[in-house]
Short mmCIF file of C-alpha atoms and ligand atoms in Angstrom, two decimals:
data_model
loop_
_atom_site.label_atom_id
_atom_site.label_comp_id
_atom_site.label_asym_id
_atom_site.label_seq_id
_atom_site.Cartn_x
_atom_site.Cartn_y
_atom_site.Cartn_z
CA MET A 7 8.26 -21.15 -1.17
CA LYS A 8 9.13 -17.46 -1.52
CA ILE A 9 6.06 -15.34 -2.19
CA PHE A 10 6.05 -11.65 -3.09
CA VAL A 11 2.73 -9.86 -2.47
CA ILE A 12 1.87 -6.29 -3.46
CA THR A 13 -1.32 -4.89 -1.96
CA GLY A 14 -3.34 -1.84 -2.94
CA ALA A 15 -6.37 0.05 -1.70
CA GLY A 16 -8.69 -2.91 -2.45
CA VAL A 17 -7.26 -4.90 0.47
CA SER A 18 -8.38 -2.17 2.90
CA ALA A 19 -11.67 -1.29 1.15
CA GLU A 20 -13.73 -3.55 3.41
CA SER A 21 -12.14 -1.88 6.45
CA GLY A 22 -13.87 1.31 5.32
CA LEU A 23 -10.86 3.17 3.92
CA GLY A 24 -12.12 3.54 0.35
CA THR A 25 -10.18 3.20 -2.89
CA PHE A 26 -8.80 5.77 -5.34
CA ARG A 27 -10.29 4.66 -8.64
CA ASP A 28 -13.59 2.85 -8.87
CA LYS A 29 -15.55 2.08 -11.99
CA ASP A 30 -18.68 3.66 -10.45
CA GLY A 31 -16.83 6.96 -9.89
CA THR A 32 -16.91 6.88 -6.08
CA GLY A 33 -13.13 6.58 -5.58
CA LEU A 34 -11.15 9.18 -3.62
CA TRP A 35 -9.61 10.71 -6.77
CA ALA A 36 -13.08 11.20 -8.32
CA ARG A 37 -14.05 13.34 -5.32
CA PHE A 38 -10.74 15.07 -4.60
CA ASP A 39 -8.18 16.43 -7.07
CA PRO A 40 -4.84 14.64 -6.46
CA MET A 41 -2.95 17.51 -8.11
CA LYS A 42 -4.26 19.83 -5.36
CA LEU A 43 -3.65 17.39 -2.49
CA ALA A 44 -0.98 14.84 -3.28
CA THR A 45 1.96 16.65 -4.90
CA PRO A 46 4.93 18.60 -3.43
CA GLU A 47 3.70 21.68 -5.37
CA ALA A 48 0.26 21.45 -3.74
CA PHE A 49 1.90 21.29 -0.30
CA ARG A 50 4.05 24.36 -1.06
CA ARG A 51 0.99 26.24 -2.37
CA ASP A 52 -1.45 25.37 0.42
CA PRO A 53 -0.01 23.22 3.22
CA GLY A 54 -3.14 23.75 5.34
CA GLU A 55 -5.40 22.20 2.71
CA VAL A 56 -3.08 19.22 2.24
CA HIS A 57 -2.82 18.71 6.02
CA ALA A 58 -6.64 18.84 6.31
CA PHE A 59 -7.01 16.10 3.67
CA TYR A 60 -4.50 13.79 5.37
CA ASN A 61 -5.84 14.64 8.85
CA ALA A 62 -9.28 13.39 7.74
CA ARG A 63 -7.72 10.22 6.33
CA ARG A 64 -5.70 9.69 9.53
CA ARG A 65 -8.83 10.00 11.69
CA ASN A 66 -10.64 7.55 9.41
CA LEU A 67 -7.74 5.10 9.68
CA LEU A 68 -7.65 5.27 13.48
CA ALA A 69 -11.35 4.36 13.54
CA SER A 70 -10.83 1.35 11.22
CA GLU A 71 -9.90 -2.26 11.87
CA PRO A 72 -7.99 -4.83 9.80
CA ASN A 73 -10.22 -7.23 7.87
CA ALA A 74 -9.93 -10.94 7.09
CA ALA A 75 -7.60 -10.26 4.13
CA HIS A 76 -5.00 -8.49 6.32
CA ILE A 77 -5.29 -11.28 8.90
CA ALA A 78 -4.84 -14.00 6.24
CA LEU A 79 -1.67 -12.30 4.93
CA ALA A 80 -0.20 -12.16 8.46
CA ARG A 81 -1.00 -15.89 8.74
CA LEU A 82 0.74 -16.45 5.40
CA GLU A 83 3.90 -14.71 6.67
CA THR A 84 4.07 -16.95 9.76
CA GLY A 85 3.12 -20.13 7.92
CA LEU A 86 5.69 -19.67 5.15
CA ALA A 87 8.44 -18.95 7.71
CA GLU A 88 7.52 -22.17 9.58
CA ARG A 89 7.95 -24.07 6.29
CA GLY A 90 11.35 -22.51 5.53
CA GLY A 91 10.00 -20.02 3.01
CA ASN A 92 9.21 -16.35 3.28
CA LEU A 93 6.73 -13.62 2.40
CA THR A 94 7.74 -10.22 1.12
CA LEU A 95 4.73 -8.01 1.78
CA VAL A 96 4.84 -4.72 -0.09
CA THR A 97 1.95 -2.30 0.12
CA GLN A 98 1.03 0.88 -1.71
CA ASN A 99 -1.30 1.60 1.20
CA ILE A 100 -0.34 4.22 3.74
CA ASP A 101 -2.53 2.61 6.44
CA ASP A 102 -1.14 0.33 9.18
CA LEU A 103 -3.75 -2.42 8.86
CA HIS A 104 -1.28 -5.12 7.80
CA GLU A 105 0.77 -4.42 10.95
CA ARG A 106 -2.31 -4.32 13.17
CA ALA A 107 -3.34 -7.72 11.75
CA GLY A 108 0.01 -9.12 12.91
CA ALA A 109 2.33 -8.77 9.89
CA ALA A 110 5.89 -8.41 11.19
CA ARG A 111 7.50 -6.93 8.08
CA VAL A 112 5.71 -4.59 5.67
CA LEU A 113 7.41 -2.44 3.03
CA HIS A 114 5.33 0.73 2.63
CA THR A 115 6.41 1.94 -0.79
CA HIS A 116 4.06 4.98 -0.63
CA GLY A 117 4.91 5.86 2.98
CA GLU A 118 2.89 5.78 6.19
CA LEU A 119 0.02 8.00 7.28
CA LEU A 120 0.83 7.59 10.99
CA LYS A 121 4.25 9.18 10.56
CA ALA A 122 5.33 12.78 9.98
CA ARG A 123 8.61 13.75 8.36
CA CYS A 124 10.51 16.95 9.04
CA VAL A 125 11.87 18.53 5.86
CA ILE A 126 14.27 20.60 8.00
CA CYS A 127 16.07 17.81 9.93
CA GLY A 128 14.95 14.83 7.82
CA GLU A 129 13.74 12.80 10.82
CA THR A 130 10.52 10.78 10.78
CA SER A 131 8.30 10.61 13.88
CA LEU A 132 5.20 8.64 14.81
CA TRP A 133 2.17 10.93 14.43
CA LYS A 134 -1.39 9.96 15.37
CA ASP A 135 -2.94 13.42 15.93
CA ASP A 136 -3.95 16.03 13.40
CA LEU A 137 -0.89 17.63 11.82
CA GLY A 138 -0.66 21.38 11.19
CA VAL A 139 1.75 23.96 9.80
CA ASP A 140 2.57 25.26 13.30
CA ASP A 141 3.45 21.92 14.88
CA PRO A 142 7.10 21.74 15.95
CA CYS A 143 9.20 18.73 14.93
CA PRO A 144 9.60 16.39 17.95
CA ARG A 145 13.26 15.88 16.97
CA CYS A 146 14.67 19.31 16.01
CA GLY A 147 11.95 21.48 17.60
CA LYS A 148 11.58 23.70 14.53
CA LYS A 149 8.15 24.73 13.25
CA GLY A 150 6.94 24.66 9.66
CA GLY A 151 8.88 21.60 8.50
CA LEU A 152 6.53 18.70 9.21
CA ARG A 153 4.73 16.95 6.36
CA PRO A 154 2.87 13.63 6.13
CA HIS A 155 5.37 10.80 5.56
CA VAL A 156 3.63 9.80 2.35
CA VAL A 157 4.89 9.63 -1.24
CA TRP A 158 3.21 12.17 -3.49
CA PHE A 159 2.93 12.22 -7.27
CA GLY A 160 6.29 13.21 -8.71
CA GLU A 161 8.23 11.73 -5.74
CA VAL A 162 10.26 8.54 -5.71
CA PRO A 163 8.61 5.54 -3.99
CA LEU A 164 10.40 4.03 -0.99
CA HIS A 165 12.37 0.78 -0.52
CA LEU A 166 12.74 0.12 -4.27
CA ASP A 167 16.12 -1.68 -4.08
CA GLU A 168 14.82 -4.09 -1.44
CA ILE A 169 11.56 -4.54 -3.33
CA TYR A 170 13.15 -5.41 -6.68
CA GLY A 171 15.67 -7.70 -4.93
CA ALA A 172 12.84 -9.70 -3.34
CA LEU A 173 10.68 -9.65 -6.47
CA ASN A 174 13.47 -11.04 -8.65
CA ASP A 175 14.08 -13.81 -6.11
CA ALA A 176 10.42 -14.87 -5.65
CA ASP A 177 8.74 -18.13 -6.71
CA LEU A 178 5.30 -16.50 -6.94
CA PHE A 179 4.16 -12.89 -7.46
CA VAL A 180 0.68 -11.92 -6.25
CA ALA A 181 -1.07 -8.55 -6.73
CA ILE A 182 -4.02 -7.98 -4.38
CA GLY A 183 -6.58 -5.16 -4.63
CA THR A 184 -4.60 -2.86 -6.88
CA SER A 185 -5.83 -1.34 -10.14
CA GLY A 186 -2.41 -1.69 -11.78
CA SER A 187 -2.44 1.92 -12.91
CA VAL A 188 0.31 3.51 -10.82
CA TYR A 189 3.99 2.76 -11.47
CA PRO A 190 6.33 1.31 -10.41
CA ALA A 191 3.95 -1.22 -8.75
CA ALA A 192 1.96 -1.59 -11.98
CA GLY A 193 5.15 -2.84 -13.67
CA PHE A 194 5.94 -5.57 -11.11
CA VAL A 195 3.90 -8.16 -13.01
CA SER A 196 5.84 -7.68 -16.25
CA GLN A 197 9.13 -7.76 -14.31
CA ALA A 198 8.04 -11.03 -12.66
CA ARG A 199 7.12 -12.49 -16.06
CA ARG A 200 10.51 -11.55 -17.51
CA ARG A 201 12.10 -13.52 -14.66
CA GLY A 202 9.87 -16.55 -15.34
CA ILE A 203 8.04 -16.12 -12.01
CA ARG A 204 4.44 -17.32 -11.78
CA THR A 205 1.92 -14.47 -11.35
CA CYS A 206 -1.50 -14.25 -9.70
CA GLU A 207 -4.04 -11.44 -9.37
CA ILE A 208 -6.65 -11.25 -6.59
CA ASN A 209 -9.14 -8.44 -7.06
CA LEU A 210 -12.80 -7.58 -7.01
CA GLU A 211 -12.72 -7.39 -10.80
CA PRO A 212 -10.06 -7.58 -13.54
CA SER A 213 -7.41 -4.85 -13.12
CA ASP A 214 -5.92 -2.75 -15.94
CA ASN A 215 -3.22 -5.37 -16.56
CA ALA A 216 -5.21 -8.52 -15.74
CA ASP A 217 -4.19 -10.21 -19.00
CA GLN A 218 -0.57 -10.40 -17.79
CA PHE A 219 -1.40 -12.73 -14.89
CA ASP A 220 -1.15 -16.54 -15.10
CA GLU A 221 -3.86 -16.96 -12.47
CA ARG A 222 -6.81 -14.61 -11.71
CA ARG A 223 -9.09 -14.82 -8.72
CA TYR A 224 -12.01 -12.42 -8.38
CA GLY A 225 -14.06 -11.58 -5.30
CA PRO A 226 -13.92 -9.36 -2.20
CA ALA A 227 -10.48 -9.49 -0.62
CA SER A 228 -11.92 -10.56 2.76
CA GLU A 229 -13.05 -13.82 1.12
CA ALA A 230 -10.67 -14.31 -1.81
CA VAL A 231 -7.43 -13.79 0.16
CA PRO A 232 -8.12 -16.25 3.04
CA ALA A 233 -9.25 -18.86 0.47
CA TRP A 234 -6.05 -18.39 -1.52
CA VAL A 235 -3.85 -18.59 1.61
CA ASP A 236 -5.57 -21.86 2.61
CA GLU A 237 -4.77 -23.29 -0.84
CA ILE A 238 -1.11 -22.23 -0.59
CA PHE A 239 -0.73 -24.16 2.65
CA VAL A 240 -2.36 -27.27 1.19
CA ALA A 241 -0.07 -27.09 -1.87
CA ASP A 242 3.05 -26.40 0.28
CA ARG A 243 2.55 -29.31 2.72
P1 OAD B 311 -6.99 1.93 -6.80
O1 OAD B 311 -8.09 2.69 -6.15
O2 OAD B 311 -6.40 2.47 -8.05
O3 OAD B 311 -7.50 0.45 -7.12
C1 OAD B 311 -8.18 -0.30 -6.15
C2 OAD B 311 -8.39 -1.69 -6.68
O4 OAD B 311 -9.00 -2.45 -5.65
C3 OAD B 311 -9.32 -1.78 -7.90
O5 OAD B 311 -8.71 -2.61 -8.88
C4 OAD B 311 -10.59 -2.42 -7.35
O6 OAD B 311 -11.21 -3.31 -8.28
C5 OAD B 311 -10.05 -3.23 -6.18
N1 OAD B 311 -11.02 -3.45 -5.10
C6 OAD B 311 -11.99 -2.62 -4.62
N2 OAD B 311 -12.63 -3.19 -3.59
C7 OAD B 311 -12.09 -4.41 -3.40
C8 OAD B 311 -12.32 -5.47 -2.50
N3 OAD B 311 -13.26 -5.41 -1.54
N4 OAD B 311 -11.57 -6.59 -2.62
C9 OAD B 311 -10.62 -6.69 -3.57
N5 OAD B 311 -10.33 -5.71 -4.45
C10 OAD B 311 -11.05 -4.58 -4.36
O7 OAD B 311 -5.88 1.69 -5.68
P2 OAD B 311 -4.34 1.33 -5.83
O8 OAD B 311 -4.11 0.42 -6.97
O9 OAD B 311 -3.87 0.93 -4.50
O10 OAD B 311 -0.95 6.61 -4.58
O11 OAD B 311 -3.74 2.76 -6.17
C11 OAD B 311 -2.37 2.90 -6.30
C12 OAD B 311 -1.95 4.27 -5.86
O12 OAD B 311 -2.73 5.26 -6.55
C13 OAD B 311 -2.23 4.59 -4.40
O13 OAD B 311 -1.22 4.12 -3.54
C14 OAD B 311 -2.27 6.08 -4.39
C15 OAD B 311 -3.12 6.30 -5.61
O14 OAD B 311 -2.97 7.51 -6.24
C16 OAD B 311 -0.63 7.83 -4.07
O15 OAD B 311 -1.40 8.48 -3.36
C17 OAD B 311 0.73 8.30 -4.43
#
């Protein structure tokens, strides 16, 4: 079986990373203005403020651990490969918790918080410390060009050709812990439906496009995802 999974902030919520939009108004974008922190214009206007926001998120990430949902998805990748199938794991998350749980291949369509990209030479470098406007690029040595390797509003998400290729070829599409409000990921379910691919949503509560899914499973990701993975292996025996 070929399974395509897209994850969102909900998969990392129980690791303490928070989500962007929550019905009780505690999400990141209720407390911080994305237009001041997550756009190319914001970075041009006040790079120090944007760096400070992502530095705080990077520190939070380094103090966090993968949870049972990340671990179950890594188990799914191995188990499907052993059965001659495969998992395409796409995440909108900029954290590295899927990798730390053991996932070998993760497509980060919104970039990676533990990388910095130099706008002068174009190279991407691993970056675990705070990032600042005066840091020189480890590759070209120039100062003033490093930015978080994350996709901001108004920028094109990464790996889209590979993502749509795998989505169109999947037997099952599963959206986990995403509100379904940010494109292109929010449109994956309708694309899967057009291709006749079965669709499943796993979330704490119904997402914005819940009615488009064939199957809906609600509960905390740390419980709902391992339970779903167990069922996949029973069905795929
Ligand atoms: P959101 O914050 O929009 O949605 C999080 C989803 O996770 C919601 O549907 C919650 O119900 C669900 N959720 C919360 N806790 C959960 C739990 N313990 N178990 C399961 N589900 C849970 O996050 P995303 O959909 O990932 O982009 O947001 C998409 C993009 O919008 C992000 O990548 C980010 C943001 O703006 C950029 O920064 C460019």
